[in-house]
XYZ file of C-alpha atoms in Angstrom:
706
model
C -83.764 -75.263 -147.785
C -83.875 -76.160 -144.107
C -80.157 -75.310 -143.814
C -80.704 -71.915 -145.452
C -83.596 -71.136 -143.140
C -81.534 -71.929 -140.038
C -78.677 -69.827 -141.347
C -81.000 -66.894 -141.983
C -82.526 -67.223 -138.507
C -79.064 -67.400 -136.980
C -77.974 -64.252 -138.825
C -81.150 -62.387 -137.886
C -80.763 -63.446 -134.243
C -77.126 -62.336 -134.224
C -78.092 -58.964 -135.666
C -80.865 -58.648 -133.081
C -78.514 -59.497 -130.189
C -75.843 -57.141 -131.488
C -78.386 -54.362 -131.891
C -79.774 -55.058 -128.443
C -76.296 -55.062 -126.875
C -75.443 -51.904 -128.741
C -78.609 -50.248 -127.425
C -77.806 -51.400 -123.906
C -74.270 -50.043 -124.168
C -75.655 -46.793 -125.588
C -78.099 -46.530 -122.664
C -75.357 -47.222 -120.121
C -73.207 -44.516 -121.649
C -76.210 -42.179 -121.663
C -76.844 -42.842 -117.960
C -73.247 -41.943 -117.100
C -73.414 -38.880 -119.341
C -76.691 -37.668 -117.789
C -75.331 -38.131 -114.291
C -72.277 -36.024 -115.108
C -74.406 -33.318 -116.728
C -76.949 -33.155 -113.899
C -74.241 -33.011 -111.225
C -72.721 -30.091 -113.129
C -76.086 -28.314 -113.484
C -76.781 -28.818 -109.766
C -73.423 -27.233 -108.966
C -74.020 -24.282 -111.299
C -77.512 -23.640 -109.936
C -77.112 -24.239 -106.181
C -73.457 -23.332 -105.593
C -72.405 -20.865 -108.289
C -75.842 -19.295 -108.903
C -74.999 -19.444 -112.626
C -77.538 -21.778 -114.289
C -77.043 -22.396 -118.014
C -80.305 -24.296 -118.685
C -83.927 -23.667 -117.711
C -85.756 -25.557 -114.938
C -87.832 -27.267 -117.610
C -84.723 -28.511 -119.422
C -83.253 -29.718 -116.128
C -86.457 -31.633 -115.310
C -86.460 -33.195 -118.793
C -82.917 -34.533 -118.304
C -83.790 -35.782 -114.817
C -86.852 -37.668 -116.084
C -84.778 -39.224 -118.855
C -82.228 -40.433 -116.306
C -84.940 -41.818 -114.034
C -86.437 -43.802 -116.928
C -83.072 -45.215 -117.939
C -82.159 -46.165 -114.362
C -85.475 -47.996 -113.982
C -84.579 -50.061 -117.062
C -81.103 -50.772 -115.699
C -81.338 -51.447 -111.930
C -77.927 -53.157 -112.151
C -76.430 -49.652 -112.612
C -77.842 -48.333 -109.324
C -75.657 -45.631 -107.776
C -76.432 -44.193 -104.333
C -74.889 -40.912 -105.459
C -76.924 -40.536 -108.641
C -78.692 -37.146 -109.012
C -82.004 -39.049 -108.954
C -81.378 -40.045 -105.311
C -81.677 -36.447 -104.102
C -85.476 -36.631 -103.933
C -85.267 -38.721 -100.762
C -87.434 -41.512 -99.414
C -90.520 -41.717 -97.189
C -89.062 -44.734 -95.390
C -88.434 -44.141 -91.696
C -84.820 -44.353 -90.594
C -83.237 -44.568 -87.157
C -80.132 -42.422 -86.860
C -77.141 -44.367 -85.638
C -74.440 -42.715 -83.568
C -71.027 -42.288 -85.209
C -67.806 -41.285 -83.492
C -65.986 -38.385 -85.137
C -62.522 -39.114 -86.438
C -61.588 -35.590 -85.343
C -63.599 -34.184 -82.380
C -65.866 -31.271 -83.339
C -64.948 -28.656 -80.748
C -66.828 -25.415 -80.143
C -65.234 -21.967 -80.458
C -64.700 -19.424 -77.704
C -67.096 -16.502 -78.158
C -66.551 -12.776 -77.794
C -68.880 -9.819 -78.232
C -66.492 -6.851 -78.366
C -63.370 -5.686 -80.173
C -61.352 -5.580 -76.949
C -61.662 -9.362 -76.606
C -60.692 -9.755 -80.254
C -57.560 -7.717 -79.564
C -56.781 -9.872 -76.506
C -57.106 -13.031 -78.628
C -54.884 -11.537 -81.347
C -52.209 -10.675 -78.774
C -52.398 -14.180 -77.256
C -51.740 -15.631 -80.729
C -48.722 -13.323 -81.099
C -47.377 -14.549 -77.765
C -48.105 -18.178 -78.601
C -46.159 -17.857 -81.855
C -43.308 -15.955 -80.167
C -43.726 -12.965 -82.452
C -43.715 -14.981 -85.700
C -45.782 -13.226 -88.427
C -49.184 -14.796 -89.097
C -52.275 -14.305 -91.232
C -55.879 -14.486 -90.031
C -58.663 -15.879 -92.206
C -61.886 -13.948 -91.565
C -65.130 -15.790 -92.297
C -68.850 -15.302 -91.797
C -70.319 -17.366 -88.962
C -73.378 -19.042 -90.461
C -76.235 -19.762 -88.073
C -77.192 -23.335 -88.872
C -76.558 -26.959 -87.950
C -72.943 -28.146 -87.927
C -72.210 -31.053 -90.251
C -69.169 -33.176 -91.070
C -68.965 -34.722 -94.552
C -66.599 -37.597 -95.377
C -65.458 -38.328 -98.937
C -63.546 -41.264 -100.391
C -62.313 -41.286 -103.979
C -64.398 -38.210 -104.711
C -67.708 -39.660 -103.483
C -69.752 -38.684 -100.422
C -69.787 -41.656 -98.055
C -71.037 -40.221 -94.753
C -72.608 -37.117 -93.179
C -72.597 -36.751 -89.384
C -74.017 -34.016 -87.151
C -71.902 -32.390 -84.439
C -73.735 -34.203 -81.616
C -71.743 -33.816 -78.415
C -68.548 -33.104 -80.341
C -67.307 -36.678 -79.926
C -70.216 -38.580 -81.480
C -72.995 -37.435 -83.803
C -75.984 -38.722 -85.785
C -75.427 -40.322 -89.183
C -77.753 -38.279 -91.433
C -76.222 -39.294 -94.774
C -79.524 -40.161 -96.471
C -80.986 -36.768 -95.587
C -77.884 -34.788 -96.532
C -77.877 -36.373 -99.987
C -81.087 -34.472 -100.732
C -79.334 -31.099 -100.261
C -78.428 -30.008 -103.767
C -75.572 -27.667 -102.850
C -73.653 -30.615 -101.366
C -71.822 -32.532 -104.124
C -72.362 -36.284 -104.169
C -69.505 -36.772 -106.631
C -66.654 -34.268 -106.877
C -65.392 -32.502 -109.967
C -63.169 -35.035 -111.750
C -60.512 -32.439 -112.568
C -60.153 -31.299 -108.964
C -57.083 -33.187 -107.707
C -58.697 -33.916 -104.319
C -57.220 -36.321 -101.700
C -58.351 -39.939 -101.709
C -59.872 -39.436 -98.249
C -60.812 -36.246 -96.424
C -63.418 -34.610 -94.238
C -65.028 -31.226 -94.788
C -67.157 -29.389 -92.241
C -69.753 -26.675 -92.511
C -73.268 -25.557 -91.694
C -76.618 -26.844 -92.948
C -78.896 -23.831 -93.410
C -82.430 -22.930 -94.335
C -82.487 -19.815 -96.559
C -84.624 -16.898 -95.374
C -86.957 -17.228 -98.389
C -87.655 -20.902 -97.654
C -88.099 -20.182 -93.935
C -90.670 -17.445 -94.596
C -92.603 -19.644 -97.031
C -92.560 -22.612 -94.655
C -93.826 -20.568 -91.716
C -96.546 -19.007 -93.882
C -97.720 -22.515 -94.803
C -97.629 -23.650 -91.164
C -99.540 -20.571 -90.033
C -102.224 -21.195 -92.647
C -102.509 -24.772 -91.393
C -102.646 -23.526 -87.765
C -99.436 -25.387 -86.950
C -96.722 -24.122 -84.544
C -94.256 -21.796 -86.282
C -90.519 -22.400 -86.390
C -88.678 -19.893 -84.176
C -85.826 -19.253 -86.616
C -84.094 -20.796 -89.659
C -81.559 -22.596 -87.469
C -84.263 -24.489 -85.576
C -86.118 -25.184 -88.799
C -82.973 -26.546 -90.460
C -82.097 -28.681 -87.449
C -85.591 -30.130 -87.150
C -85.701 -30.795 -90.871
C -82.346 -32.584 -91.004
C -83.387 -34.831 -88.099
C -86.615 -35.794 -89.876
C -87.207 -39.500 -90.377
C -88.326 -38.813 -93.961
C -85.633 -37.792 -96.437
C -88.447 -36.871 -98.860
C -89.510 -34.174 -96.375
C -85.899 -32.986 -96.139
C -85.707 -32.714 -99.922
C -88.891 -30.629 -100.014
C -87.482 -28.123 -97.482
C -84.701 -26.950 -99.874
C -81.883 -26.758 -97.329
C -78.538 -25.212 -98.249
C -74.972 -25.698 -97.010
C -71.772 -23.662 -96.713
C -68.512 -25.488 -96.001
C -65.718 -23.905 -93.961
C -63.046 -26.373 -92.792
C -61.042 -29.144 -94.487
C -59.398 -32.014 -92.565
C -57.292 -34.950 -93.686
C -53.837 -36.486 -93.793
C -52.970 -35.167 -97.257
C -54.432 -31.710 -97.781
C -53.537 -29.712 -100.899
C -52.049 -26.703 -99.051
C -50.587 -25.562 -95.719
C -53.050 -22.692 -95.532
C -56.673 -22.927 -94.404
C -57.830 -20.284 -96.908
C -55.978 -21.999 -99.764
C -57.500 -25.391 -98.875
C -61.001 -23.960 -99.063
C -60.288 -22.387 -102.446
C -59.213 -25.840 -103.629
C -62.418 -27.314 -102.167
C -64.436 -24.763 -104.132
C -62.810 -26.034 -107.334
C -63.900 -29.577 -106.427
C -67.555 -28.467 -106.284
C -68.141 -27.344 -102.689
C -70.078 -24.206 -101.782
C -67.560 -21.969 -100.036
C -68.338 -18.480 -98.776
C -67.238 -15.758 -101.164
C -66.908 -13.442 -98.161
C -63.701 -15.022 -96.789
C -60.701 -12.713 -96.513
C -57.109 -13.066 -95.325
C -55.743 -10.190 -93.241
C -52.439 -9.656 -91.458
C -53.333 -6.990 -88.894
C -55.777 -6.269 -86.109
C -57.105 -3.301 -88.070
C -57.870 -5.627 -90.995
C -60.001 -7.745 -88.645
C -61.869 -4.676 -87.370
C -62.575 -3.515 -90.932
C -63.970 -6.936 -91.830
C -66.210 -7.053 -88.751
C -67.610 -3.559 -89.307
C -68.320 -4.193 -92.973
C -70.257 -7.411 -92.404
C -72.111 -6.164 -89.321
C -74.186 -4.145 -91.789
C -73.827 -6.022 -95.074
C -74.877 -9.425 -93.647
C -78.486 -8.212 -93.665
C -78.417 -8.616 -97.452
C -77.355 -12.273 -97.356
C -79.829 -15.030 -98.300
C -79.081 -17.024 -95.119
C -78.721 -16.295 -91.410
C -75.394 -15.267 -89.877
C -74.709 -14.410 -86.255
C -71.066 -13.384 -86.248
C -67.553 -13.629 -87.623
C -65.046 -16.490 -87.213
C -61.348 -15.654 -87.044
C -58.804 -18.420 -87.719
C -55.021 -18.409 -87.897
C -54.508 -19.361 -91.536
C -51.369 -21.498 -91.323
C -52.072 -25.126 -90.390
C -48.547 -25.417 -88.997
C -49.182 -22.462 -86.724
C -52.570 -23.901 -85.751
C -50.842 -27.090 -84.582
C -48.301 -25.051 -82.687
C -50.978 -23.058 -80.845
C -53.014 -26.168 -79.999
C -56.204 -26.387 -77.960
C -57.684 -25.600 -74.583
C -60.058 -28.093 -72.956
C -63.003 -26.876 -75.025
C -61.772 -24.906 -78.027
C -58.808 -24.228 -80.328
C -56.450 -21.394 -79.347
C -56.039 -20.477 -83.009
C -59.682 -19.502 -83.598
C -62.352 -17.347 -82.008
C -65.940 -16.343 -82.830
C -67.033 -12.719 -82.696
C -70.815 -12.548 -82.167
C -72.785 -9.646 -83.584
C -74.860 -7.601 -81.189
C -78.567 -8.348 -81.164
C -80.530 -6.497 -83.811
C -83.185 -4.103 -82.576
C -86.343 -2.720 -84.214
C -89.193 -0.479 -83.063
C -92.842 -1.351 -83.672
C -96.298 -0.904 -82.131
C -97.862 -3.231 -79.556
C -101.360 -4.131 -80.779
C -102.587 -6.694 -78.254
C -101.549 -9.294 -75.708
C -102.735 -12.902 -75.875
C -102.039 -15.781 -73.493
C -100.776 -19.322 -74.039
C -101.138 -22.254 -71.639
C -98.312 -24.799 -71.467
C -98.365 -28.446 -70.412
C -97.520 -27.532 -66.794
C -100.351 -24.999 -66.723
C -98.007 -22.000 -66.833
C -99.673 -19.049 -68.589
C -97.334 -17.071 -70.865
C -98.294 -13.652 -72.254
C -97.444 -12.995 -75.914
C -97.137 -9.551 -77.517
C -98.843 -9.164 -80.900
C -97.225 -6.316 -82.829
C -97.289 -4.585 -86.168
C -95.042 -6.683 -88.469
C -91.431 -5.490 -88.575
C -88.302 -6.825 -90.318
C -85.734 -8.071 -87.815
C -82.666 -10.270 -88.349
C -83.921 -11.360 -91.749
C -87.465 -12.349 -90.773
C -90.808 -10.662 -90.316
C -91.534 -10.453 -86.589
C -95.149 -10.151 -85.412
C -94.998 -11.741 -81.947
C -92.683 -11.614 -78.954
C -92.706 -13.302 -75.560
C -93.530 -11.182 -72.519
C -92.429 -13.888 -70.037
C -94.783 -13.136 -67.116
C -96.762 -10.461 -65.258
C -93.675 -9.069 -63.526
C -92.015 -8.549 -66.917
C -95.045 -6.585 -68.172
C -95.061 -4.405 -65.058
C -91.320 -3.738 -65.266
C -91.892 -1.969 -68.603
C -95.273 -0.478 -67.591
C -96.556 -1.789 -70.924
C -99.602 -0.126 -72.479
C -101.567 -1.228 -75.527
C -100.505 1.008 -78.403
C -96.978 1.495 -77.053
C -94.040 1.652 -79.443
C -91.728 -1.094 -78.216
C -88.132 -2.060 -78.987
C -87.705 -5.682 -80.050
C -84.463 -7.672 -80.212
C -83.631 -10.966 -81.856
C -79.951 -11.747 -81.733
C -78.738 -14.890 -80.018
C -82.245 -15.282 -78.630
C -84.448 -17.882 -80.282
C -87.694 -15.983 -79.656
C -87.911 -12.206 -80.209
C -88.246 -10.263 -76.974
C -89.250 -6.752 -75.985
C -86.319 -4.868 -74.459
C -87.711 -1.357 -74.072
C -90.573 1.108 -74.570
C -90.570 4.516 -76.246
C -92.516 6.309 -73.506
C -92.447 9.632 -75.380
C -94.490 8.111 -78.224
C -97.197 6.621 -75.973
C -100.736 7.571 -77.123
C -102.758 9.594 -74.597
C -105.582 7.048 -74.597
C -103.275 4.019 -74.189
C -104.445 1.557 -71.522
C -102.104 -0.487 -69.273
C -101.791 -4.190 -70.062
C -103.755 -6.096 -67.409
C -102.716 -9.698 -66.806
C -105.659 -12.094 -66.967
C -106.911 -13.900 -63.866
C -108.770 -16.757 -65.558
C -107.446 -19.457 -67.884
C -108.083 -18.468 -71.526
C -108.710 -22.128 -72.415
C -110.905 -23.557 -69.646
C -111.898 -20.520 -67.559
C -110.384 -21.783 -64.289
C -109.207 -19.192 -61.746
C -105.428 -18.798 -62.107
C -103.095 -19.336 -59.136
C -99.594 -18.112 -58.335
C -97.491 -20.391 -56.174
C -95.095 -19.104 -53.558
C -91.736 -18.210 -55.049
C -93.063 -18.453 -58.623
C -93.176 -15.600 -61.136
C -95.705 -17.305 -63.411
C -99.466 -17.708 -63.053
C -100.819 -21.254 -63.456
C -104.064 -22.871 -64.456
C -104.691 -25.482 -61.699
C -107.204 -27.440 -63.814
C -104.595 -29.957 -64.942
C -107.074 -32.802 -65.494
C -109.411 -30.948 -67.889
C -107.595 -27.968 -69.436
C -107.051 -28.959 -73.129
C -103.552 -27.404 -73.697
C -102.269 -29.090 -70.539
C -103.718 -32.444 -71.538
C -102.299 -32.218 -75.059
C -98.993 -30.872 -73.766
C -98.556 -33.817 -71.410
C -99.306 -36.256 -74.219
C -96.759 -34.513 -76.481
C -94.204 -34.695 -73.661
C -95.033 -38.374 -73.075
C -94.376 -39.356 -76.722
C -91.228 -37.197 -77.083
C -87.864 -38.688 -78.019
C -86.317 -38.493 -74.540
C -89.449 -39.917 -72.924
C -91.388 -42.786 -74.562
C -89.968 -42.068 -78.043
C -93.157 -42.823 -79.993
C -91.757 -41.270 -83.172
C -94.710 -42.372 -85.301
C -96.740 -39.657 -83.548
C -96.270 -35.895 -83.546
C -97.956 -32.751 -82.156
C -100.253 -32.453 -85.177
C -101.389 -36.077 -84.821
C -101.929 -35.656 -81.086
C -104.051 -32.565 -81.762
C -106.128 -34.441 -84.371
C -106.735 -37.444 -82.086
C -107.608 -35.129 -79.202
C -110.169 -33.240 -81.300
C -111.656 -36.529 -82.514
C -111.993 -37.742 -78.921
C -109.643 -40.713 -79.391
C -107.348 -39.579 -76.573
C -107.782 -37.445 -73.463
C -104.682 -38.608 -71.583
C -101.517 -40.648 -72.180
C -103.121 -43.957 -71.163
C -105.695 -43.603 -73.950
C -102.859 -44.023 -76.475
C -102.655 -47.733 -75.633
C -106.350 -48.238 -76.480
C -106.051 -46.892 -80.028
C -106.793 -49.422 -82.768
C -105.904 -49.359 -86.459
C -109.486 -49.017 -87.652
C -110.014 -45.917 -85.477
C -107.117 -44.154 -87.190
C -107.646 -45.545 -90.661
C -110.971 -43.832 -91.276
C -111.750 -44.283 -94.984
C -109.215 -47.087 -95.356
C -106.586 -45.053 -97.195
C -104.112 -44.939 -94.315
C -103.783 -48.571 -93.293
C -99.968 -48.675 -93.377
C -99.460 -45.432 -91.465
C -102.155 -46.420 -88.953
C -100.465 -49.756 -88.352
C -97.112 -48.010 -87.948
C -98.574 -45.712 -85.281
C -100.149 -48.606 -83.360
C -96.879 -50.579 -83.603
C -94.901 -47.565 -82.362
C -97.198 -47.181 -79.351
C -96.892 -50.897 -78.561
C -93.094 -50.784 -78.862
C -92.948 -48.008 -76.229
C -93.930 -50.565 -73.584
C -90.293 -51.676 -73.602
C -88.926 -48.182 -72.806
C -86.800 -48.341 -69.592
C -88.243 -47.382 -66.226
C -86.307 -44.126 -65.740
C -87.742 -42.755 -68.987
C -91.251 -43.769 -67.917
C -90.721 -41.671 -64.765
C -89.660 -38.725 -66.929
C -92.551 -39.285 -69.360
C -95.149 -38.882 -66.598
C -94.491 -35.149 -66.750
C -94.300 -34.555 -62.997
C -93.642 -30.870 -62.450
C -89.938 -30.028 -61.888
C -88.843 -33.633 -62.657
C -86.503 -33.442 -65.636
C -84.586 -36.144 -67.465
C -81.669 -36.210 -65.009
C -83.771 -36.154 -61.855
C -85.970 -38.943 -63.277
C -82.855 -41.119 -63.607
C -81.815 -40.318 -60.049
C -85.254 -41.216 -58.713
C -85.468 -44.445 -60.731
C -82.041 -45.629 -59.602
C -82.701 -44.788 -55.973
C -86.223 -46.228 -55.594
C -85.959 -48.894 -58.323
C -89.754 -49.423 -58.641
C -92.749 -47.158 -59.281
C -94.397 -48.548 -56.154
C -91.460 -47.473 -53.990
C -91.363 -44.037 -55.611
C -95.113 -43.640 -55.156
C -94.877 -44.287 -51.409
C -91.664 -42.289 -50.807
C -91.729 -39.731 -47.998
C -90.449 -36.171 -48.154
C -87.370 -37.187 -46.167
C -86.615 -40.125 -48.460
C -86.987 -37.989 -51.573
C -84.829 -35.080 -50.371
C -82.197 -37.603 -49.296
C -81.557 -38.219 -53.022
C -78.702 -36.009 -54.182
C -80.140 -33.361 -56.533
C -83.758 -33.625 -55.307
C -84.798 -30.522 -53.365
C -87.846 -29.905 -51.209
C -89.823 -28.152 -53.957
C -89.389 -31.069 -56.359
C -90.070 -33.599 -53.592
C -93.361 -31.923 -52.698
C -94.331 -31.846 -56.382
C -93.673 -35.603 -56.660
C -95.732 -36.362 -53.551
C -98.568 -34.142 -54.778
C -98.595 -35.847 -58.190
C -98.896 -39.349 -56.739
C -101.602 -38.283 -54.251
C -103.816 -37.011 -57.075
C -106.549 -39.604 -57.636
C -106.691 -38.973 -61.417
C -102.934 -39.551 -61.662
C -103.253 -42.686 -59.536
C -105.856 -44.118 -61.911
C -103.732 -43.132 -64.910
C -100.739 -44.945 -63.433
C -102.795 -48.073 -62.765
C -103.886 -48.114 -66.406
C -100.281 -47.745 -67.608
C -99.238 -50.616 -65.341
C -102.029 -52.721 -66.828
C -100.838 -51.997 -70.365
C -97.406 -53.386 -69.505
C -95.165 -50.316 -69.283
C -91.914 -50.778 -67.367
C -92.585 -49.956 -63.735
C -89.210 -50.996 -62.308
C -85.554 -51.216 -63.208
C -84.711 -54.256 -65.319
C -82.716 -57.156 -63.900
C -79.804 -56.063 -66.070
C -79.936 -52.523 -64.664
C -80.189 -53.810 -61.107
C -77.218 -56.135 -61.558
C -75.186 -53.271 -63.071
C -75.637 -51.100 -59.967
C -73.271 -50.861 -57.019
C -72.073 -48.388 -54.391
C -68.429 -48.497 -55.509
C -68.429 -44.816 -56.421
C -70.797 -43.670 -53.686
C -70.028 -40.176 -52.430
C -67.602 -39.410 -55.250
C -67.753 -36.388 -57.549
C -66.119 -37.211 -60.883
C -65.068 -34.982 -63.783
C -64.855 -36.505 -67.275
C -62.356 -35.035 -69.748
C -60.933 -36.128 -73.104
C -61.762 -38.657 -75.816
C -62.208 -42.341 -74.935
C -61.642 -45.669 -76.691
C -64.014 -48.166 -75.046
C -67.126 -46.068 -74.350
C -68.520 -42.641 -75.178
C -68.589 -39.847 -72.591
C -72.357 -40.294 -72.172
C -71.893 -44.011 -71.529
C -69.304 -43.253 -68.855
C -71.696 -40.783 -67.234
C -74.285 -43.568 -67.003
C -71.697 -45.952 -65.483
C -70.749 -43.371 -62.864
C -74.386 -42.877 -61.877
C -75.064 -46.635 -61.849
C -72.280 -47.137 -59.328
C -73.340 -44.324 -57.018
C -71.076 -41.545 -58.292
C -71.931 -37.995 -59.307
C -70.969 -36.373 -62.615
C -69.669 -32.822 -62.253
C -68.566 -30.440 -64.990
C -65.720 -28.542 -63.352
C -62.812 -29.236 -61.035
C -63.063 -28.103 -57.413
C -61.779 -29.140 -53.996
C -64.755 -31.548 -53.844
C -63.663 -33.432 -56.995
C -62.741 -37.038 -56.135
C -60.862 -37.750 -59.373
C -60.789 -36.996 -63.094
C -61.675 -39.739 -65.572
C -59.246 -38.785 -68.333
C -59.178 -39.879 -71.957
C -56.934 -38.825 -74.819
C -56.492 -35.106 -75.536
C -57.442 -34.026 -72.038
C -57.485 -30.239 -71.895
C -54.159 -28.813 -70.667
C -55.954 -26.267 -68.460
C -57.820 -29.030 -66.605
C -54.664 -31.091 -66.299
C -52.706 -28.167 -64.857
C -55.491 -27.365 -62.370
C -55.775 -31.010 -61.278
C -52.032 -31.218 -60.667
C -52.057 -27.942 -58.742
C -54.906 -29.139 -56.494
C -53.520 -32.646 -56.098
C -56.538 -34.323 -57.714
C -55.932 -37.818 -58.993
C -56.054 -38.605 -62.722
C -57.700 -41.960 -63.512
C -57.370 -43.333 -67.022
C -59.981 -45.386 -68.872
C -58.726 -48.937 -68.222
C -58.031 -48.176 -64.575
C -61.545 -46.779 -64.144
C -63.192 -49.872 -65.669
C -61.095 -52.063 -63.375
C -62.314 -50.021 -60.398
C -65.839 -51.220 -61.048
C -64.864 -54.875 -60.688
C -61.825 -55.106 -58.363
C -60.529 -53.753 -55.060
C -59.195 -50.450 -56.417
C -62.100 -48.391 -55.101
C -61.341 -48.345 -51.355
C -57.801 -47.153 -52.093
C -59.177 -44.404 -54.289
C -61.569 -43.263 -51.577
C -58.652 -42.939 -49.175
C -56.822 -40.779 -51.700
C -59.814 -38.534 -52.275
C -60.234 -37.763 -48.576
C -56.696 -36.375 -48.374
C -57.095 -33.748 -51.083
C -55.832 -30.265 -50.249
C -58.612 -27.809 -49.504
């Protein structure tokens, strides 16, 4: 009996295990099936605009997949459709070097320049027939996507063209970008595809309406909104913004075709969103026809465009034509002329910036312009208003082309109402009531009450916490405004007194409050030159702050510097020097600085920075060109400055030498040879900073032809 019982138990257990294993296998198969289906539905909805199921059905499948993945964490896949929702976890973007540099295109604004480019291609190809691929130029944020074995592995922004930010986690939330390619596509094992990240007009309008209702600053245009969104530290926020993407260039060692147009058609079959507006033409007239058609028709597109891109279609011919120092010879961008609309000027209001500058803003009857509803436009300053003899009630012409902010470009005088009154610039600050002043040589009026005027106080705090200054990324303009209204902060030093319990309020924000306090504390380690920039001294920008820090080395020395000592620094003029002296003489600023010193901010160059400095490149003007192996271009710029040299952007008779990497532009090389300017390669330059090569180089540079 005992034997029978054990046998029965064994059989039952075996059946249970088999059933369980079968269920597990069924669930694993279901997970894979759901992933395939949801990827396909994403592609149909966001790329093809041809959905075959309802939103409710899509959500049902997504929830089923989420439940199954929770039960089987061992099947985690970073490219699962469930990962598109993003995360609230903060992420620091790391810099990634592009495998292929992301160069910019030469721009033109008229058909004559297009014809000149077309003829230069004909000459470059020695009369060989060629086709031109005409494409829409989308106005967004450039992105480079890398795929291996059909899976997205990395997404990098353009950056400086050589290095960009790794934004892979954020890009994965964009549903028109495939995480896994169509299995039947026949794609290369490894390739890169480039395009633009965009915010559709509909999303942009909704987002700005929400921000306006919340009394938050509006985004200037979809490009800025898309860029700011993609650089967010929260991929969940990125997912909520519903960004889009169009891809326009394929790179790799084994591409499917020798034609650019044909490669993009192949990419479309793999699941990428490729513009349906691309056309191949084989004549200049074909290019003109394309431009004229889209100059009007682009207004009906769901996303922003600002021109046309023309590319020689053959990859072989592209290689033959090559590159200039900054752009390919086989491509050019034709920019559309700025769009113009006419509307009525209702009123003029005034905004006060962090420096106290007062900017007039035109409030107008809403008008559609370049895809958005425009209600406001900058008027720059009083002189601008007078130049147009602006009257309230005037019908004004507004443009918004390459400009970020709409601007008034003309007035319809004939339509001016008889009772219209001239716009009178205010003489008192609209925020604090102080009498405005206008400094010699300045076109703007300023509020001099810099220690009590709220917009100036808040503006300086926002500048202080910004990325290029103290980089307190746990704070933002909205948070600064809230803390200011609550009386927690009145100046930048008050930030270092904030405690968790002050922020936490009802106790529901302990983690975020702690993160903010930690971020403020971490800023105490920010290097000295960025502290100088963060102070917000008028006219002192990021570059001049570095120059001042490296020359004077301590805040105490900078504080006591004379006009002569300041203007002796290359790049520091008398106006900036007087502004610096005035800032340090202000008693409120002096007390602020003493508080910051007491909190432990960096008030001098570090020992490492001091030891890295020398005068080996003193008096030299150096041009950087090409792609480097050991350091980035920005790192070489820092090295040049640390050793007393000056970075310059173009070659002249004053150029001491060119620091040249790979792929140096042929135009720069030819000019350097013609002027007898020495070419210094990367290893030689690094040796210069440690051996006796510098004196010899100085001798060479003094004998350059004039």
